């Protein structure tokens, strides 16, 4: 069931626009691609402040094959004159909508808007804790209609509320088809860098929970290089047995609380990370918890992310399967088809 689609104007395909609205061209925002991210003007300002990183060529810009200009988007909810049937670009960064997909809610956001939303929630000292998750086929399998983990997690409690973002390409396709709006894919791996840049600028204390100790060694090096002013409150690498044990998880959450973490990046894998956040998130004292899976591993360089061509064509799963067949075969070859069937029902 669709609801709360926040478009200022109803679609008006073929409408004649004023001279001020006439189609023209515009230059899209710069797209640093070291980590495969898109940035808002505010984030570009934050990232651009690293003159040393820029001089060293850390941030590479838009690939040469990408167009330097594209048709300027119409006002929110409107198509350009003469472009009947054109898929609408997403509304501006303030747009917030919700759509129910496969039995769970997906919160539709523009890219720069969600970075601001996470940053603002991280410094807010009142109200419910924000938990952020990514909606992909693995999410559908565990938390969608018929998912075994659904009863244990992903429910708003009054002290903790979930923001579930559009991630997997099949979910993106369903949402775009149902709304007629080209909502962007917001993968955790794409959001982590601008979120950390915002945290560095605003003095937000960030902690990392999950992954191996060896990964944390590399992560410390990358964070020190790319975010030298970021306040890191701690790194925690619990064994799965610790995470699954209630008493030991309580101890872990108390450690996070004592570190005065504002924003906690949780990389325990689905569904463990969402279940852990649901049960212990408020106890950590963090204002925002990001269930971002392998995002920190990508940032640390421990796991190589798929090239852009795989990500943009919905084939990232094939690349990751080729890189880690033993770990990911069941997820992609067994769970994946089940999730896809639930999605298209």
PDB file of C-alpha atoms in Angstrom, residues 131-333:
ATOM      1  CA  UNK A 131      18.212   3.125  13.672  1.00  0.00           C
ATOM      2  CA  UNK A 132      19.041   3.047   9.950  1.00  0.00           C
ATOM      3  CA  UNK A 133      18.787  -0.082   7.784  1.00  0.00           C
ATOM      4  CA  UNK A 134      19.164  -0.882   4.078  1.00  0.00           C
ATOM      5  CA  UNK A 135      16.333  -2.526   2.136  1.00  0.00           C
ATOM      6  CA  UNK A 136      17.720  -5.102  -0.288  1.00  0.00           C
ATOM      7  CA  UNK A 137      16.735  -8.674  -1.164  1.00  0.00           C
ATOM      8  CA  UNK A 138      18.508  -9.986   1.927  1.00  0.00           C
ATOM      9  CA  UNK A 139      16.365  -7.594   3.947  1.00  0.00           C
ATOM     10  CA  UNK A 140      13.226  -8.866   2.200  1.00  0.00           C
ATOM     11  CA  UNK A 141      14.212 -12.448   3.041  1.00  0.00           C
ATOM     12  CA  UNK A 142      14.722 -11.802   6.757  1.00  0.00           C
ATOM     13  CA  UNK A 143      12.310  -8.958   7.554  1.00  0.00           C
ATOM     14  CA  UNK A 144       9.713  -8.965   4.802  1.00  0.00           C
ATOM     15  CA  UNK A 145       6.496 -10.922   4.549  1.00  0.00           C
ATOM     16  CA  UNK A 146       7.248 -14.433   5.852  1.00  0.00           C
ATOM     17  CA  UNK A 147      10.710 -13.523   7.150  1.00  0.00           C
ATOM     18  CA  UNK A 148      11.741 -15.391  10.289  1.00  0.00           C
ATOM     19  CA  UNK A 149      13.520 -12.402  11.849  1.00  0.00           C
ATOM     20  CA  UNK A 150      10.624  -9.992  11.345  1.00  0.00           C
ATOM     21  CA  UNK A 151       8.982 -10.619  14.753  1.00  0.00           C
ATOM     22  CA  UNK A 152      12.257  -9.846  16.565  1.00  0.00           C
ATOM     23  CA  UNK A 153      13.281  -6.582  14.945  1.00  0.00           C
ATOM     24  CA  UNK A 154      12.423  -3.575  12.824  1.00  0.00           C
ATOM     25  CA  UNK A 155       9.580  -2.278  14.971  1.00  0.00           C
ATOM     26  CA  UNK A 156       9.279   1.262  16.336  1.00  0.00           C
ATOM     27  CA  UNK A 157       9.106   1.167  20.124  1.00  0.00           C
ATOM     28  CA  UNK A 158       8.800   4.814  21.097  1.00  0.00           C
ATOM     29  CA  UNK A 159      12.407   4.903  22.287  1.00  0.00           C
ATOM     30  CA  UNK A 160      13.809   3.601  18.992  1.00  0.00           C
ATOM     31  CA  UNK A 161      12.544   4.255  15.479  1.00  0.00           C
ATOM     32  CA  UNK A 162      13.708   2.747  12.171  1.00  0.00           C
ATOM     33  CA  UNK A 163      14.669   4.509   8.972  1.00  0.00           C
ATOM     34  CA  UNK A 164      14.793   1.841   6.243  1.00  0.00           C
ATOM     35  CA  UNK A 165      16.464   3.130   3.098  1.00  0.00           C
ATOM     36  CA  UNK A 166      16.191   2.037  -0.509  1.00  0.00           C
ATOM     37  CA  UNK A 167      19.178  -0.152  -1.411  1.00  0.00           C
ATOM     38  CA  UNK A 168      18.859  -3.265  -3.597  1.00  0.00           C
ATOM     39  CA  UNK A 169      18.253  -2.692  -7.318  1.00  0.00           C
ATOM     40  CA  UNK A 170      15.130  -4.948  -7.403  1.00  0.00           C
ATOM     41  CA  UNK A 171      13.616  -2.879  -4.569  1.00  0.00           C
ATOM     42  CA  UNK A 172      14.595   0.318  -6.358  1.00  0.00           C
ATOM     43  CA  UNK A 173      12.865  -0.888  -9.537  1.00  0.00           C
ATOM     44  CA  UNK A 174       9.651  -1.755  -7.678  1.00  0.00           C
ATOM     45  CA  UNK A 175       9.541   1.604  -5.895  1.00  0.00           C
ATOM     46  CA  UNK A 176      10.249   3.602  -9.042  1.00  0.00           C
ATOM     47  CA  UNK A 177       7.598   1.659 -10.921  1.00  0.00           C
ATOM     48  CA  UNK A 178       4.957   2.245  -8.253  1.00  0.00           C
ATOM     49  CA  UNK A 179       5.679   5.927  -7.632  1.00  0.00           C
ATOM     50  CA  UNK A 180       6.871   7.134 -11.036  1.00  0.00           C
ATOM     51  CA  UNK A 181       9.703   8.913  -9.220  1.00  0.00           C
ATOM     52  CA  UNK A 182      13.358   8.080  -9.695  1.00  0.00           C
ATOM     53  CA  UNK A 183      14.206   7.706  -6.028  1.00  0.00           C
ATOM     54  CA  UNK A 184      17.940   7.076  -5.611  1.00  0.00           C
ATOM     55  CA  UNK A 185      19.569   3.939  -4.318  1.00  0.00           C
ATOM     56  CA  UNK A 186      20.974   4.687  -0.857  1.00  0.00           C
ATOM     57  CA  UNK A 187      23.376   1.861  -0.028  1.00  0.00           C
ATOM     58  CA  UNK A 188      25.167   2.007   3.301  1.00  0.00           C
ATOM     59  CA  UNK A 189      28.523   1.814   1.540  1.00  0.00           C
ATOM     60  CA  UNK A 190      27.632   4.978  -0.408  1.00  0.00           C
ATOM     61  CA  UNK A 191      26.446   6.861   2.669  1.00  0.00           C
ATOM     62  CA  UNK A 192      29.214   6.041   5.138  1.00  0.00           C
ATOM     63  CA  UNK A 193      31.830   8.476   3.800  1.00  0.00           C
ATOM     64  CA  UNK A 194      29.579  11.571   3.678  1.00  0.00           C
ATOM     65  CA  UNK A 195      28.116  10.642   7.070  1.00  0.00           C
ATOM     66  CA  UNK A 196      31.629  10.469   8.550  1.00  0.00           C
ATOM     67  CA  UNK A 197      32.498  13.785   6.894  1.00  0.00           C
ATOM     68  CA  UNK A 198      29.434  15.346   8.492  1.00  0.00           C
ATOM     69  CA  UNK A 199      30.365  13.798  11.853  1.00  0.00           C
ATOM     70  CA  UNK A 200      33.896  15.173  11.618  1.00  0.00           C
ATOM     71  CA  UNK A 201      32.610  18.665  10.853  1.00  0.00           C
ATOM     72  CA  UNK A 202      30.004  18.665  13.635  1.00  0.00           C
ATOM     73  CA  UNK A 203      32.078  16.995  16.364  1.00  0.00           C
ATOM     74  CA  UNK A 204      29.927  13.854  16.423  1.00  0.00           C
ATOM     75  CA  UNK A 205      31.548  10.950  18.282  1.00  0.00           C
ATOM     76  CA  UNK A 206      31.554   7.826  16.100  1.00  0.00           C
ATOM     77  CA  UNK A 207      32.033   4.193  17.105  1.00  0.00           C
ATOM     78  CA  UNK A 208      32.450   1.079  14.966  1.00  0.00           C
ATOM     79  CA  UNK A 209      31.002  -2.246  16.081  1.00  0.00           C
ATOM     80  CA  UNK A 210      31.503  -5.443  14.097  1.00  0.00           C
ATOM     81  CA  UNK A 211      34.105  -6.948  11.817  1.00  0.00           C
ATOM     82  CA  UNK A 212      37.477  -8.471  12.584  1.00  0.00           C
ATOM     83  CA  UNK A 213      40.322  -6.990  14.618  1.00  0.00           C
ATOM     84  CA  UNK A 214      42.507  -7.071  11.492  1.00  0.00           C
ATOM     85  CA  UNK A 215      39.924  -4.985   9.650  1.00  0.00           C
ATOM     86  CA  UNK A 216      39.887  -2.466  12.478  1.00  0.00           C
ATOM     87  CA  UNK A 217      43.643  -1.980  12.125  1.00  0.00           C
ATOM     88  CA  UNK A 218      43.154  -0.887   8.519  1.00  0.00           C
ATOM     89  CA  UNK A 219      40.020   1.078   9.366  1.00  0.00           C
ATOM     90  CA  UNK A 220      41.926   3.111  11.950  1.00  0.00           C
ATOM     91  CA  UNK A 221      44.543   3.961   9.327  1.00  0.00           C
ATOM     92  CA  UNK A 222      41.962   5.016   6.728  1.00  0.00           C
ATOM     93  CA  UNK A 223      39.968   7.084   9.217  1.00  0.00           C
ATOM     94  CA  UNK A 224      43.113   8.840  10.468  1.00  0.00           C
ATOM     95  CA  UNK A 225      44.110   9.656   6.884  1.00  0.00           C
ATOM     96  CA  UNK A 226      40.756  10.722   5.426  1.00  0.00           C
ATOM     97  CA  UNK A 227      39.020  12.088   8.548  1.00  0.00           C
ATOM     98  CA  UNK A 228      41.847  13.408  10.741  1.00  0.00           C
ATOM     99  CA  UNK A 229      39.542  15.478  12.963  1.00  0.00           C
ATOM    100  CA  UNK A 230      36.909  12.768  13.444  1.00  0.00           C
ATOM    101  CA  UNK A 231      36.419  11.782  17.086  1.00  0.00           C
ATOM    102  CA  UNK A 232      36.303   7.971  17.190  1.00  0.00           C
ATOM    103  CA  UNK A 233      34.915   6.757  20.497  1.00  0.00           C
ATOM    104  CA  UNK A 234      35.855   3.119  20.041  1.00  0.00           C
ATOM    105  CA  UNK A 235      36.222  -0.005  17.938  1.00  0.00           C
ATOM    106  CA  UNK A 236      34.534  -3.234  19.015  1.00  0.00           C
ATOM    107  CA  UNK A 237      35.002  -6.582  17.277  1.00  0.00           C
ATOM    108  CA  UNK A 238      32.798  -9.078  19.162  1.00  0.00           C
ATOM    109  CA  UNK A 239      32.595 -12.744  18.237  1.00  0.00           C
ATOM    110  CA  UNK A 240      29.202 -13.917  16.944  1.00  0.00           C
ATOM    111  CA  UNK A 241      28.804 -15.875  20.182  1.00  0.00           C
ATOM    112  CA  UNK A 242      29.062 -12.634  22.167  1.00  0.00           C
ATOM    113  CA  UNK A 243      26.484 -10.908  20.000  1.00  0.00           C
ATOM    114  CA  UNK A 244      24.045 -13.801  20.337  1.00  0.00           C
ATOM    115  CA  UNK A 245      24.440 -14.015  24.122  1.00  0.00           C
ATOM    116  CA  UNK A 246      22.112 -11.598  25.913  1.00  0.00           C
ATOM    117  CA  UNK A 247      24.295 -11.019  28.964  1.00  0.00           C
ATOM    118  CA  UNK A 248      27.462 -10.459  26.949  1.00  0.00           C
ATOM    119  CA  UNK A 249      25.601  -8.158  24.569  1.00  0.00           C
ATOM    120  CA  UNK A 250      24.417  -6.144  27.563  1.00  0.00           C
ATOM    121  CA  UNK A 251      28.057  -5.741  28.605  1.00  0.00           C
ATOM    122  CA  UNK A 252      29.004  -4.694  25.079  1.00  0.00           C
ATOM    123  CA  UNK A 253      26.220  -2.117  24.975  1.00  0.00           C
ATOM    124  CA  UNK A 254      27.387  -0.712  28.313  1.00  0.00           C
ATOM    125  CA  UNK A 255      30.921  -0.361  26.940  1.00  0.00           C
ATOM    126  CA  UNK A 256      29.525   1.679  24.069  1.00  0.00           C
ATOM    127  CA  UNK A 257      27.521   3.815  26.499  1.00  0.00           C
ATOM    128  CA  UNK A 258      30.589   4.553  28.623  1.00  0.00           C
ATOM    129  CA  UNK A 259      32.444   5.686  25.482  1.00  0.00           C
ATOM    130  CA  UNK A 260      29.817   8.427  24.951  1.00  0.00           C
ATOM    131  CA  UNK A 261      29.255   7.405  21.340  1.00  0.00           C
ATOM    132  CA  UNK A 262      26.811   9.571  19.374  1.00  0.00           C
ATOM    133  CA  UNK A 263      26.719   7.539  16.166  1.00  0.00           C
ATOM    134  CA  UNK A 264      27.436   3.801  16.081  1.00  0.00           C
ATOM    135  CA  UNK A 265      28.237   2.010  12.817  1.00  0.00           C
ATOM    136  CA  UNK A 266      27.074  -1.584  13.289  1.00  0.00           C
ATOM    137  CA  UNK A 267      28.443  -4.170  10.869  1.00  0.00           C
ATOM    138  CA  UNK A 268      27.270  -7.569  12.092  1.00  0.00           C
ATOM    139  CA  UNK A 269      25.469  -8.732   8.954  1.00  0.00           C
ATOM    140  CA  UNK A 270      21.760  -9.314   8.431  1.00  0.00           C
ATOM    141  CA  UNK A 271      19.718 -10.166  10.395  1.00  0.00           C
ATOM    142  CA  UNK A 272      22.037 -10.130  13.408  1.00  0.00           C
ATOM    143  CA  UNK A 273      22.798  -6.396  13.269  1.00  0.00           C
ATOM    144  CA  UNK A 274      19.149  -5.328  13.086  1.00  0.00           C
ATOM    145  CA  UNK A 275      18.130  -7.708  15.868  1.00  0.00           C
ATOM    146  CA  UNK A 276      21.010  -6.482  18.047  1.00  0.00           C
ATOM    147  CA  UNK A 277      20.082  -2.854  17.463  1.00  0.00           C
ATOM    148  CA  UNK A 278      16.430  -3.560  18.247  1.00  0.00           C
ATOM    149  CA  UNK A 279      17.330  -5.240  21.537  1.00  0.00           C
ATOM    150  CA  UNK A 280      20.330  -3.150  22.642  1.00  0.00           C
ATOM    151  CA  UNK A 281      20.349   0.055  20.604  1.00  0.00           C
ATOM    152  CA  UNK A 282      18.785   2.311  23.224  1.00  0.00           C
ATOM    153  CA  UNK A 283      21.057   0.799  25.874  1.00  0.00           C
ATOM    154  CA  UNK A 284      24.198   1.958  23.998  1.00  0.00           C
ATOM    155  CA  UNK A 285      23.359   5.619  24.533  1.00  0.00           C
ATOM    156  CA  UNK A 286      24.051   6.345  20.851  1.00  0.00           C
ATOM    157  CA  UNK A 287      21.605   8.669  19.140  1.00  0.00           C
ATOM    158  CA  UNK A 288      21.959   6.968  15.748  1.00  0.00           C
ATOM    159  CA  UNK A 289      22.850   3.359  14.921  1.00  0.00           C
ATOM    160  CA  UNK A 290      23.648   2.460  11.323  1.00  0.00           C
ATOM    161  CA  UNK A 291      23.034  -1.175  10.325  1.00  0.00           C
ATOM    162  CA  UNK A 292      25.476  -0.881   7.429  1.00  0.00           C
ATOM    163  CA  UNK A 293      26.782  -4.428   7.021  1.00  0.00           C
ATOM    164  CA  UNK A 294      30.127  -4.572   5.220  1.00  0.00           C
ATOM    165  CA  UNK A 295      30.389  -0.800   4.685  1.00  0.00           C
ATOM    166  CA  UNK A 296      33.265  -0.436   7.143  1.00  0.00           C
ATOM    167  CA  UNK A 297      35.026  -3.385   5.482  1.00  0.00           C
ATOM    168  CA  UNK A 298      34.739  -1.595   2.133  1.00  0.00           C
ATOM    169  CA  UNK A 299      36.063   1.622   3.639  1.00  0.00           C
ATOM    170  CA  UNK A 300      39.003  -0.204   5.224  1.00  0.00           C
ATOM    171  CA  UNK A 301      39.822  -1.922   1.940  1.00  0.00           C
ATOM    172  CA  UNK A 302      39.407  -5.376   3.447  1.00  0.00           C
ATOM    173  CA  UNK A 303      36.630  -6.207   0.991  1.00  0.00           C
ATOM    174  CA  UNK A 304      36.726  -4.852  -2.547  1.00  0.00           C
ATOM    175  CA  UNK A 305      33.492  -3.267  -3.651  1.00  0.00           C
ATOM    176  CA  UNK A 306      32.052  -4.087  -7.055  1.00  0.00           C
ATOM    177  CA  UNK A 307      32.898  -1.645  -9.864  1.00  0.00           C
ATOM    178  CA  UNK A 308      30.251   0.955 -10.683  1.00  0.00           C
ATOM    179  CA  UNK A 309      29.050  -0.919 -13.770  1.00  0.00           C
ATOM    180  CA  UNK A 310      28.054  -3.890 -11.586  1.00  0.00           C
ATOM    181  CA  UNK A 311      26.372  -1.696  -8.970  1.00  0.00           C
ATOM    182  CA  UNK A 312      24.397   0.341 -11.475  1.00  0.00           C
ATOM    183  CA  UNK A 313      23.125  -2.659 -13.450  1.00  0.00           C
ATOM    184  CA  UNK A 314      21.987  -4.750 -10.497  1.00  0.00           C
ATOM    185  CA  UNK A 315      24.858  -7.228 -10.805  1.00  0.00           C
ATOM    186  CA  UNK A 316      26.759  -6.338  -7.649  1.00  0.00           C
ATOM    187  CA  UNK A 317      25.616  -9.641  -6.151  1.00  0.00           C
ATOM    188  CA  UNK A 318      27.406 -11.580  -8.923  1.00  0.00           C
ATOM    189  CA  UNK A 319      30.646  -9.726  -8.308  1.00  0.00           C
ATOM    190  CA  UNK A 320      30.494 -10.281  -4.563  1.00  0.00           C
ATOM    191  CA  UNK A 321      29.599 -13.931  -5.071  1.00  0.00           C
ATOM    192  CA  UNK A 322      32.670 -14.375  -7.262  1.00  0.00           C
ATOM    193  CA  UNK A 323      34.843 -12.717  -4.598  1.00  0.00           C
ATOM    194  CA  UNK A 324      33.434 -14.642  -1.599  1.00  0.00           C
ATOM    195  CA  UNK A 325      31.668 -17.765  -2.930  1.00  0.00           C
ATOM    196  CA  UNK A 326      31.743 -19.841   0.246  1.00  0.00           C
ATOM    197  CA  UNK A 327      30.338 -17.107   2.459  1.00  0.00           C
ATOM    198  CA  UNK A 328      27.760 -15.687   0.063  1.00  0.00           C
ATOM    199  CA  UNK A 329      26.582 -18.649  -2.039  1.00  0.00           C
ATOM    200  CA  UNK A 330      23.617 -19.497   0.188  1.00  0.00           C
ATOM    201  CA  UNK A 331      22.583 -15.862   0.528  1.00  0.00           C
ATOM    202  CA  UNK A 332      22.533 -15.153  -3.197  1.00  0.00           C
ATOM    203  CA  UNK A 333      21.685 -18.526  -4.724  1.00  0.00           C
TER     204      UNK A 333
END
